[in-house]
Coordinates of C-alpha atoms and ligand atoms in Angstrom, one line a residue:
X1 CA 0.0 0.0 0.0
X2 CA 1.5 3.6 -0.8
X3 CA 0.4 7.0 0.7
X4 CA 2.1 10.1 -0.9
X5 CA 2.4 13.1 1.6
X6 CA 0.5 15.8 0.9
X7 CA 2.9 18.5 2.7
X8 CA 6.3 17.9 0.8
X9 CA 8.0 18.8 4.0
X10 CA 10.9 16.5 3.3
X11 CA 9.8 13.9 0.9
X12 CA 12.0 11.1 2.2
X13 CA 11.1 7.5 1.2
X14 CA 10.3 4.9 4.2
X15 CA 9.2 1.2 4.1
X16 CA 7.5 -0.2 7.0
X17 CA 8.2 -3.8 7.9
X18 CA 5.8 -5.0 10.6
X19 CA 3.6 -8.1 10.7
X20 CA 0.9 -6.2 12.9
X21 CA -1.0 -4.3 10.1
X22 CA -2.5 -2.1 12.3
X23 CA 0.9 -1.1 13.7
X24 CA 2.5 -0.7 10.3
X25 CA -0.6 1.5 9.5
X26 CA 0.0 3.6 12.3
X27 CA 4.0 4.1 11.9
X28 CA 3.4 4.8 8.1
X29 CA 0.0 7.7 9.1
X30 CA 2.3 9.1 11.3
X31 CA 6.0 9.3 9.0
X32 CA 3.2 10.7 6.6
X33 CA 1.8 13.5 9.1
X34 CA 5.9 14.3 9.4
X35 CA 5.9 14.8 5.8
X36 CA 7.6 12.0 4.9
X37 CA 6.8 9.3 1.5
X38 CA 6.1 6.2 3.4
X39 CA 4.2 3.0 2.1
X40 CA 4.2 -0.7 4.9
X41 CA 3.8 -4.1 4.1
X42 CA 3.8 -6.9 6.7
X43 CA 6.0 -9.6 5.5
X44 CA 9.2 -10.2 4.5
X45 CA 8.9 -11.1 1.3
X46 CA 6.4 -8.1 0.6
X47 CA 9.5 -6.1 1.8
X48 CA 12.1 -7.4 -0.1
X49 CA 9.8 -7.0 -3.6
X50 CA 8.9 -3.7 -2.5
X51 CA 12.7 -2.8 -2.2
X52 CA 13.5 -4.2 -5.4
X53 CA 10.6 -2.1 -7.1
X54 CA 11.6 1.2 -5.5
X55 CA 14.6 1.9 -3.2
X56 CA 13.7 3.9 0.1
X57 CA 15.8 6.6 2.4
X58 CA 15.2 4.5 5.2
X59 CA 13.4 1.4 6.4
X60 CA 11.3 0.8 9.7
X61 CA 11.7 -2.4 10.6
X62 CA 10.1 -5.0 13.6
X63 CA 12.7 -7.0 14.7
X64 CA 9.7 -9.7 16.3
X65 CA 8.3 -11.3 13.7
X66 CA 7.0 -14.5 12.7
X67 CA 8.4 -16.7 9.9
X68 CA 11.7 -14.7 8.9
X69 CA 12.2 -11.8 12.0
X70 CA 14.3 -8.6 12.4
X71 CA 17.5 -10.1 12.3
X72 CA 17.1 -12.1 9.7
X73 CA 15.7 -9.4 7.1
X74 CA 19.1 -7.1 8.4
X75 CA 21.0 -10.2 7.5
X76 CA 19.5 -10.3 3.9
X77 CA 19.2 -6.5 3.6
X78 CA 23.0 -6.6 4.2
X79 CA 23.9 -7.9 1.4
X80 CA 22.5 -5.6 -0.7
X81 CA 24.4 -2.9 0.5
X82 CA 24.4 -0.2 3.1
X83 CA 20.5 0.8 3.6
X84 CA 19.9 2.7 6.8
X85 CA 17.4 0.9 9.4
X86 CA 15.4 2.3 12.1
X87 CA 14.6 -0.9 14.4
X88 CA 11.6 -0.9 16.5
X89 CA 11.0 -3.7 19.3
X90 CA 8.9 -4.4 22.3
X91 CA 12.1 -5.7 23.6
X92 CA 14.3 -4.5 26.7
X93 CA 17.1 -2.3 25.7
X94 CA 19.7 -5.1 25.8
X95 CA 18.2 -7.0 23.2
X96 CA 17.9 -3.9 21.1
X97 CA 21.7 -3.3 21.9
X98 CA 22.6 -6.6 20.4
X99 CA 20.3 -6.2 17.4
X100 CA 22.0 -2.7 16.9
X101 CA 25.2 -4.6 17.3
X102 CA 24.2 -7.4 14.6
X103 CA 22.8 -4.5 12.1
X104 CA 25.8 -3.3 12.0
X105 CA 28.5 -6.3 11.4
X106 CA 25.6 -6.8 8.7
X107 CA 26.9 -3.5 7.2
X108 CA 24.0 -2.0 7.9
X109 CA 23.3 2.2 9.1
X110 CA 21.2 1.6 12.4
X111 CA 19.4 5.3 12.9
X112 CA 17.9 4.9 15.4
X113 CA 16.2 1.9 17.6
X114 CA 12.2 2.7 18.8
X115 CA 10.7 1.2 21.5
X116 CA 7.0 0.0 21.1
X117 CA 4.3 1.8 21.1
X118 CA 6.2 4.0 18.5
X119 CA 5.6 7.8 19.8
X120 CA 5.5 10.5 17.2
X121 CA 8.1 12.7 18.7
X122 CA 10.5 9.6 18.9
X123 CA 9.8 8.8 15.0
X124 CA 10.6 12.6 14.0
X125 CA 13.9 12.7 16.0
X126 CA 14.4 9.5 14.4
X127 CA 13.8 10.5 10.6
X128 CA 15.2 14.1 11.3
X129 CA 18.6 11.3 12.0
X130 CA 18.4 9.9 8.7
X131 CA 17.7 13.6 7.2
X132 CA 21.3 15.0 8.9
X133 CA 22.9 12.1 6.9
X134 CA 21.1 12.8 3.6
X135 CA 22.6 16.3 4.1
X136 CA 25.9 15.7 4.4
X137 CA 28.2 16.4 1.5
X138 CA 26.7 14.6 -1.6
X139 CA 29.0 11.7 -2.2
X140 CA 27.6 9.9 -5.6
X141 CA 24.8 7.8 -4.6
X142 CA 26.0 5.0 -7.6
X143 CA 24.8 2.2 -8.3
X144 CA 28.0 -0.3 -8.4
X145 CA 26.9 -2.5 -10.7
X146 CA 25.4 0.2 -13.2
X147 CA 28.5 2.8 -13.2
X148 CA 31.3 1.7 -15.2
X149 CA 34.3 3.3 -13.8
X150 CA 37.3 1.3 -14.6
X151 CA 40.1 0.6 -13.8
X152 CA 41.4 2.6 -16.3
X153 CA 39.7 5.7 -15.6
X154 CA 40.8 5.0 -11.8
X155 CA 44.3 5.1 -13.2
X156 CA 44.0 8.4 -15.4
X157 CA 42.3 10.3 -12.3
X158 CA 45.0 9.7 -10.3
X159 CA 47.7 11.2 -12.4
X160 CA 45.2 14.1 -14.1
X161 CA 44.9 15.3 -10.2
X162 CA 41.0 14.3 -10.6
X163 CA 41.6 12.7 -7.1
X164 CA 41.8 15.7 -4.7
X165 CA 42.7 14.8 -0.1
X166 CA 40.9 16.8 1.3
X167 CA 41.3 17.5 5.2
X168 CA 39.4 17.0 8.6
X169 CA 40.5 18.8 11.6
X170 CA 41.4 16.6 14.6
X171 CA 40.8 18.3 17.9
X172 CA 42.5 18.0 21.4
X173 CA 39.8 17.2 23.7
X174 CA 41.6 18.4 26.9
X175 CA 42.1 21.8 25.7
X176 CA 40.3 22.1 22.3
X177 CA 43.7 22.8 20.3
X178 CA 44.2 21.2 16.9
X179 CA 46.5 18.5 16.7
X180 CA 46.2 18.0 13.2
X181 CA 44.2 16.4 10.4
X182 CA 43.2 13.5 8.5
X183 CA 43.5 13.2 4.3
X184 CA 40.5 11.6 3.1
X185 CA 40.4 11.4 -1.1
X186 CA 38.0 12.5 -3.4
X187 CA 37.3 11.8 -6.8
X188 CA 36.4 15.5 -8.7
X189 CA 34.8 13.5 -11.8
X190 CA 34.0 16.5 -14.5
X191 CA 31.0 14.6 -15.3
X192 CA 30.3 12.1 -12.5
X193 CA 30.8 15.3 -9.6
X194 CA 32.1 14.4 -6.8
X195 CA 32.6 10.6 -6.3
X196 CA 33.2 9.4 -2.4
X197 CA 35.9 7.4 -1.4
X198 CA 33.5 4.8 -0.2
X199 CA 32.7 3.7 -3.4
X200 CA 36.5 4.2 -5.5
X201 CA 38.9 3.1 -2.9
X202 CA 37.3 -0.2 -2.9
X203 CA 37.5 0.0 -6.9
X204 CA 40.9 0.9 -6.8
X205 CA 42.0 -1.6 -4.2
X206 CA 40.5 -4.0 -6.6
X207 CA 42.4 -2.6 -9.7
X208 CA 45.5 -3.2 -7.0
X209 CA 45.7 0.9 -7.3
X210 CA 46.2 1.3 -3.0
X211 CA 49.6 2.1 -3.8
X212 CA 49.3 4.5 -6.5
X213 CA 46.5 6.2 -4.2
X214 CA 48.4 6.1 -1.2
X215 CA 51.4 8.0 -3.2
X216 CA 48.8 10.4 -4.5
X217 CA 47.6 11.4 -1.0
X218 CA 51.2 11.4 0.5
X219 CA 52.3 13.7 -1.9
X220 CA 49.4 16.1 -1.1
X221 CA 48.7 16.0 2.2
X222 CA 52.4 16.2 2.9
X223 CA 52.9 19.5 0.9
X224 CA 49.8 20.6 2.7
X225 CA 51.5 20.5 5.8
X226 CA 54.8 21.7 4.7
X227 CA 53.2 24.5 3.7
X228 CA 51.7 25.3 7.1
X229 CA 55.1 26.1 8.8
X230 CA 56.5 25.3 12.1
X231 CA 53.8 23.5 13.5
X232 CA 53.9 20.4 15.5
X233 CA 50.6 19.9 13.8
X234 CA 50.3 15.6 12.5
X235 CA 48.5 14.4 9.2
X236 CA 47.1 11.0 9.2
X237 CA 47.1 9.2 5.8
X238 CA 44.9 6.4 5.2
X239 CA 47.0 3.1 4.0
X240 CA 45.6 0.0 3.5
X241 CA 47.7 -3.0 5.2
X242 CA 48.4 -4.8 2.1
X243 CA 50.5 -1.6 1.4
X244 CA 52.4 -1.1 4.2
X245 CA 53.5 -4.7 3.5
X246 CA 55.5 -4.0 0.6
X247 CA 59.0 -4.1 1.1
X248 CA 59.6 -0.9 -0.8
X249 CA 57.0 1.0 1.5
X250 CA 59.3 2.2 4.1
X251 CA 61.5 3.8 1.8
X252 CA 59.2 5.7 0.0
X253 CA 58.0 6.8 3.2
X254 CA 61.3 8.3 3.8
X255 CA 61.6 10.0 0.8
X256 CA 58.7 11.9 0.6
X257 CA 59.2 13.1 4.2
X258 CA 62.9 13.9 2.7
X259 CA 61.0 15.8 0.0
X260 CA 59.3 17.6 2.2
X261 CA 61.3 17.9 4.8
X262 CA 59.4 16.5 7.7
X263 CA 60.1 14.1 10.5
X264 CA 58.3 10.8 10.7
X265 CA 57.0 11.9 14.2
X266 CA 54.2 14.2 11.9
X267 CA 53.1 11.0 9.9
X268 CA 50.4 8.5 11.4
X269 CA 49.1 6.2 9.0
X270 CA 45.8 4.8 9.4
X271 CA 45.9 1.2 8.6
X272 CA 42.9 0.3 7.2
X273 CA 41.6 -3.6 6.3
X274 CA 38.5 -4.3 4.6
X275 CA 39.3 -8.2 4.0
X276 CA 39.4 -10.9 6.6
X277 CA 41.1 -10.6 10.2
X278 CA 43.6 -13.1 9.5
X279 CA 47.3 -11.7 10.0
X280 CA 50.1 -13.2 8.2
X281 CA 53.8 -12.8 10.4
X282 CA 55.1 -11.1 7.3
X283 CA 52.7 -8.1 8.2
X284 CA 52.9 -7.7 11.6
X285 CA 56.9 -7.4 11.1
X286 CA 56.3 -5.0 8.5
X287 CA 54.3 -2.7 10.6
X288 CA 56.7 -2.9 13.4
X289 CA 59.6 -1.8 11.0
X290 CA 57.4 1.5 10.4
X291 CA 56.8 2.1 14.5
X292 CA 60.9 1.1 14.5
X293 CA 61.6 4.2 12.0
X294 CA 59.8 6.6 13.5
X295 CA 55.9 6.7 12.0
X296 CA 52.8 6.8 14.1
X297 CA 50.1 3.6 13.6
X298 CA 46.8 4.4 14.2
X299 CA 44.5 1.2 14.0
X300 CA 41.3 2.6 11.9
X301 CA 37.4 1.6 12.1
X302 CA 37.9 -0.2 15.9
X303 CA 34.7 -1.1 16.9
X304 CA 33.1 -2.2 13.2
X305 CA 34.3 -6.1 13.6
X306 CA 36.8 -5.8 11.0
X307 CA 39.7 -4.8 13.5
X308 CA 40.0 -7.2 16.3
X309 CA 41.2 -7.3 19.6
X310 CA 44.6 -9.8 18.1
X311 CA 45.5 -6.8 15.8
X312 CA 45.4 -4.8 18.4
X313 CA 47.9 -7.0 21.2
X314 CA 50.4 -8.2 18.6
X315 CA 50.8 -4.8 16.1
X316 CA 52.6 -1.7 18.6
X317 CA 49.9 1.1 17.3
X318 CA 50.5 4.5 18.8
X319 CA 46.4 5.3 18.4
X320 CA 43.0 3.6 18.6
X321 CA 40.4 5.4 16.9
X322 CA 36.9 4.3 17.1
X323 CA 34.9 4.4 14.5
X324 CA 32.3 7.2 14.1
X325 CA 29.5 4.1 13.7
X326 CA 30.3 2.4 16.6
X327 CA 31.0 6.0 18.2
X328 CA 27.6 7.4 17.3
X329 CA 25.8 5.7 20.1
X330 CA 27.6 6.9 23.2
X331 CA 25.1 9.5 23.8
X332 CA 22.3 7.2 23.5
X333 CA 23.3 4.0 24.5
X334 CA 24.5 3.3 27.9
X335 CA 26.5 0.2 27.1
X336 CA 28.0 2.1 24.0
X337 CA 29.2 4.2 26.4
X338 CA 30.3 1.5 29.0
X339 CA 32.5 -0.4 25.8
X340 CA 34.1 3.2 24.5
X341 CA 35.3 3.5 28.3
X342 CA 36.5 0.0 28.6
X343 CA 38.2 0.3 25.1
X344 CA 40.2 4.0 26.2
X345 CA 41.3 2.0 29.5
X346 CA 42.6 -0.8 27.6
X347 CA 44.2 1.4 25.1
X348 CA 45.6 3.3 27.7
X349 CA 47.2 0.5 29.3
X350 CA 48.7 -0.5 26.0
X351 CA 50.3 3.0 25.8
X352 CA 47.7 4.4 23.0
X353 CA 46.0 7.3 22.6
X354 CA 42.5 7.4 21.9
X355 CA 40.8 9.3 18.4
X356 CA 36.8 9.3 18.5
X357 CA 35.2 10.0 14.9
X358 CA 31.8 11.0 14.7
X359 CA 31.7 13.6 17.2
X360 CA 28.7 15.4 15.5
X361 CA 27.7 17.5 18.8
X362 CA 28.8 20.1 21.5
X363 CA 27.0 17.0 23.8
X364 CA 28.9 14.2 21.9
X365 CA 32.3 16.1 22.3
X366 CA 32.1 16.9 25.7
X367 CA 31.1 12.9 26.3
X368 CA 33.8 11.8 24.3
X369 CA 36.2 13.5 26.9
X370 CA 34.8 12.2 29.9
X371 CA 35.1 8.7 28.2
X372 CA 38.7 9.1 28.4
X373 CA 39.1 9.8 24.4
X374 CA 42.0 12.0 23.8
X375 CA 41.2 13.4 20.5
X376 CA 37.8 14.1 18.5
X377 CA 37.0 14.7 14.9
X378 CA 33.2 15.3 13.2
X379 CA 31.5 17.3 11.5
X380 CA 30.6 19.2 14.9
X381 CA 34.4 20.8 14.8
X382 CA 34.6 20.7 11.0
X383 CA 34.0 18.8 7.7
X384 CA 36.7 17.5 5.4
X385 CA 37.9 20.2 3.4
X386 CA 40.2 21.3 0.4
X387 CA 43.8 22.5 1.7
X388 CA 42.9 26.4 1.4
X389 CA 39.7 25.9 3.3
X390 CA 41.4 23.9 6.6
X391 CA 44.5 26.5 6.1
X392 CA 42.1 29.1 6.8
X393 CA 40.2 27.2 9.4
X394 CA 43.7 26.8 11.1
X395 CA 44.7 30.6 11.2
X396 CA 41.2 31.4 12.5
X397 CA 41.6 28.4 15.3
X398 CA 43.3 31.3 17.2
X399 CA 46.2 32.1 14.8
X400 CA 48.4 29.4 15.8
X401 CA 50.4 29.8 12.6
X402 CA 53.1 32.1 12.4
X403 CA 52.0 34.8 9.6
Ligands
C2E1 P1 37.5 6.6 7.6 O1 38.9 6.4 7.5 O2 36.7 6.0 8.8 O3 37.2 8.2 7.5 C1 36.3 8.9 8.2 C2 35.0 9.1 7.5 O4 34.0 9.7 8.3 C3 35.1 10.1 6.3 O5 34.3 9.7 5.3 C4 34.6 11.4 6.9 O6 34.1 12.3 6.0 C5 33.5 10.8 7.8 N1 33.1 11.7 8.9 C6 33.9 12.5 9.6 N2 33.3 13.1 10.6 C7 32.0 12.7 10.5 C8 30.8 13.0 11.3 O7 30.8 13.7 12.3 N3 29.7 12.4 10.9 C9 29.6 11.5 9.9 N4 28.5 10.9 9.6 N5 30.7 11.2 9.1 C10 31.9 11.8 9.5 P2 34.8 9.6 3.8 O8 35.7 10.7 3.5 O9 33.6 9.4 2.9 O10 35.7 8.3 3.8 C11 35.2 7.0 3.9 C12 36.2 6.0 4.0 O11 37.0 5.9 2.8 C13 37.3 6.3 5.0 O12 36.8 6.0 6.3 C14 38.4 5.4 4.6 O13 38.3 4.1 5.0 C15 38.3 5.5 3.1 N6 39.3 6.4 2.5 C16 39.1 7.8 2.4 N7 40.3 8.3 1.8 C17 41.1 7.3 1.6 C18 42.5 7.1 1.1 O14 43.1 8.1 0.7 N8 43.0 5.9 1.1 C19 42.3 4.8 1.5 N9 42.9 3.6 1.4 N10 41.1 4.9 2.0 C20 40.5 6.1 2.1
CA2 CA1 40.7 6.7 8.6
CA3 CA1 36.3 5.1 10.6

């Protein structure tokens, strides 16, 4: 069944998965009256045919169900790739946890979690969630399998400086002083726009381009920060492990930091792992080699089930940072919270500092430091930005460079 609201006030699209009819009816009146586009069905199957009709901003889903329930629809939605999910249960707030939890591994963007009854003024904070992430910068909402971008084309961007690093501000908690930045690539496609790095780092990791992208960024975001002067300011580079493996990679390392005359001390690289958690010897000795020399290791996305708690006993990092998924949820969930402390102790023990992403509030940020975290970075301090833009954010963070 499809309503179409009659006050555009948003226009978002939302499918309503619950077996009750009469509670689906409800959820879908009410995301109407909020001005939303939202049509229910009550089965699983409905949902998934729905889906494959139309796509939806966001999908309300019962996680008690007969037949097929909750988790088992996240499981399958998973695999078509990231959808966002708002989750509502009759359910005690553990068992929402854990559901959150499982959403996620499944690779899938839980916005928020509803208990039942479903109230309208929890729905509207909930869809205004899914409205903040539809606003942020417009990263190229492509279909993988109907774009062709090749590898070819992957290649040619990254020598026709088509792929731009552009720069989030990392912030000292204690005292709110920047301690540097992270380079994050973007793809300026003359026709395509602007494509994110979620969709052509995976491309070019496929292409085996990691290398080529990694030298792209170095180059960049090093000259960036040669350019800012005598600051003890740091740039994180992401660098996929399979990279830092190469035998070669410390020395180019050292040559660009020749080039640019900087000391490893200013370099953390974010290792990053998208495949399975298995570590081969070889790699573990290659990252020590880098800590051995001088660079910074930061271990990336901790808390998305991709970087485990082995990696992070057998590899001497110098940084934790939590990922802004897992990190999201400290404000609203109290065993969030209680893991993100747990997680800063045992960092802390291990001699690591502690980056939270995410921090998308003044309430978030002011959390994160009583957690223990040592750095932030969100949108709520600043967005990634091209190097003029965070060289002029820098001067007017209270003129720390010399002019
Ligand atoms: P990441 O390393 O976890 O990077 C942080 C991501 O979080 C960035 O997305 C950033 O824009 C986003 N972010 C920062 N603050 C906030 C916030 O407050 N709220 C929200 N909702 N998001 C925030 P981005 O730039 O789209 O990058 C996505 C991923 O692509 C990165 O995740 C990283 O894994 C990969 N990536 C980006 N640049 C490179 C690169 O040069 N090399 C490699 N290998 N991977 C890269
Ligand atoms: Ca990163
Ligand atoms: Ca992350």
């Amino acid at each position: 069944m499809t309503y179409t609201a009659s006050s555009n006030v948003d226009g978002q699209s939302v499918l309503v998965l619950d077996d009750d009819s009469a509670v689906a009816e409800i959820i879908t009146a009410m995301a109407i009256s909020l001005g939303a586009q939202a049509r229910f069905v009550c089965c699983a199957d409905d949902f998934f045919r729905e889906l494959d009709q139309a796509t939806a901003d966001v999908v309300i889903i019962d996680l008690q169900m007969p037949g097929r329930d909750g988790l088992e629809v996240m499981r399958e939605l998973g695999t078509r790739g990231p959808v966002q999910v708002i989750l509502t249960s009759g359910c005690d707030s553990r068992v929402l946890e854990t559901a959150r939890h499982s959403a996620r591994i499944n690779g899938l963007d839980v916005v928020s979690v509803l208990p039942k009854p479903v109230r309208r003024t929890a729905l509207l904070a909930a869809l205004k969630a899914v409205q903040v992430q539809n606003d942020s910068p417009k990263t190229a909402p492509i279909d993988f399998g109907s774009l062709a971008i090749t590898a070819e084309m992957i290649k040619e961007a990254l020598t026709n400086g088509q792929i731009r690093a552009h720069f989030q501000p990392k912030l000292r908690l204690r005292d709110h002083e920047p301690c540097g930045f992270e380079a994050l690539a973007r793809w300026e496609h003359p026709e395509m726009g602007m494509i994110s790095p979620g969709v052509f780092v995976p491309l070019a990791s496929m292409a085996e381009l990691d290398r080529e992208l990694c030298e792209v960024m170095l180059d960049q975001s090093l000259s960036f920060l040669a350019e800012l002067g005598d600051t003890d300011l740091c740039m994180a580079v992401n660098v996929p492990m399979r990279v830092c493996a190469e035998p070669a990679f410390p020395a180019l390392l050292d040559g660009y930091l020749q080039r640019f005359d900087l000391t490893p001390a200013r370099l953390i690289l974010e290792i990053t792992e998208a495949g399975p958690v298995e570590m081969a010897q070889g790699e573990i000795d290659a990252l020590t080699r880098l800590r051995m020399r001088g660079y910074s290791l930061s271990i990336d996305d901790f808390g998305t089930g991709v970087s485990s708690l082995e990696r992070l006993v057998r590899i001497p990092f110098n940084e934790l940072k939590i990922d802004r998924y897992f990190a999201r949820d400290i404000s609203t969930s109290p065993g969030a919270a209680k893991l993100v402390r747990n997680l800063v102790r045992i960092a802390k023990s291990m001699d690591m500092s502690v980056t939270i992403e995410g921090v998308e509030d003044a309430a978030m940020m002011q959390l994160s430091r009583e957690l223990g975290c040592d750095i932030g970075q969100g949108f709520h301090i600043a967005r990634p930005m091209p190097a003029e833009m965070a060289r002029t954010w820098l001067i007017e963070q209270a003129g720390r460079l010399p002019v």
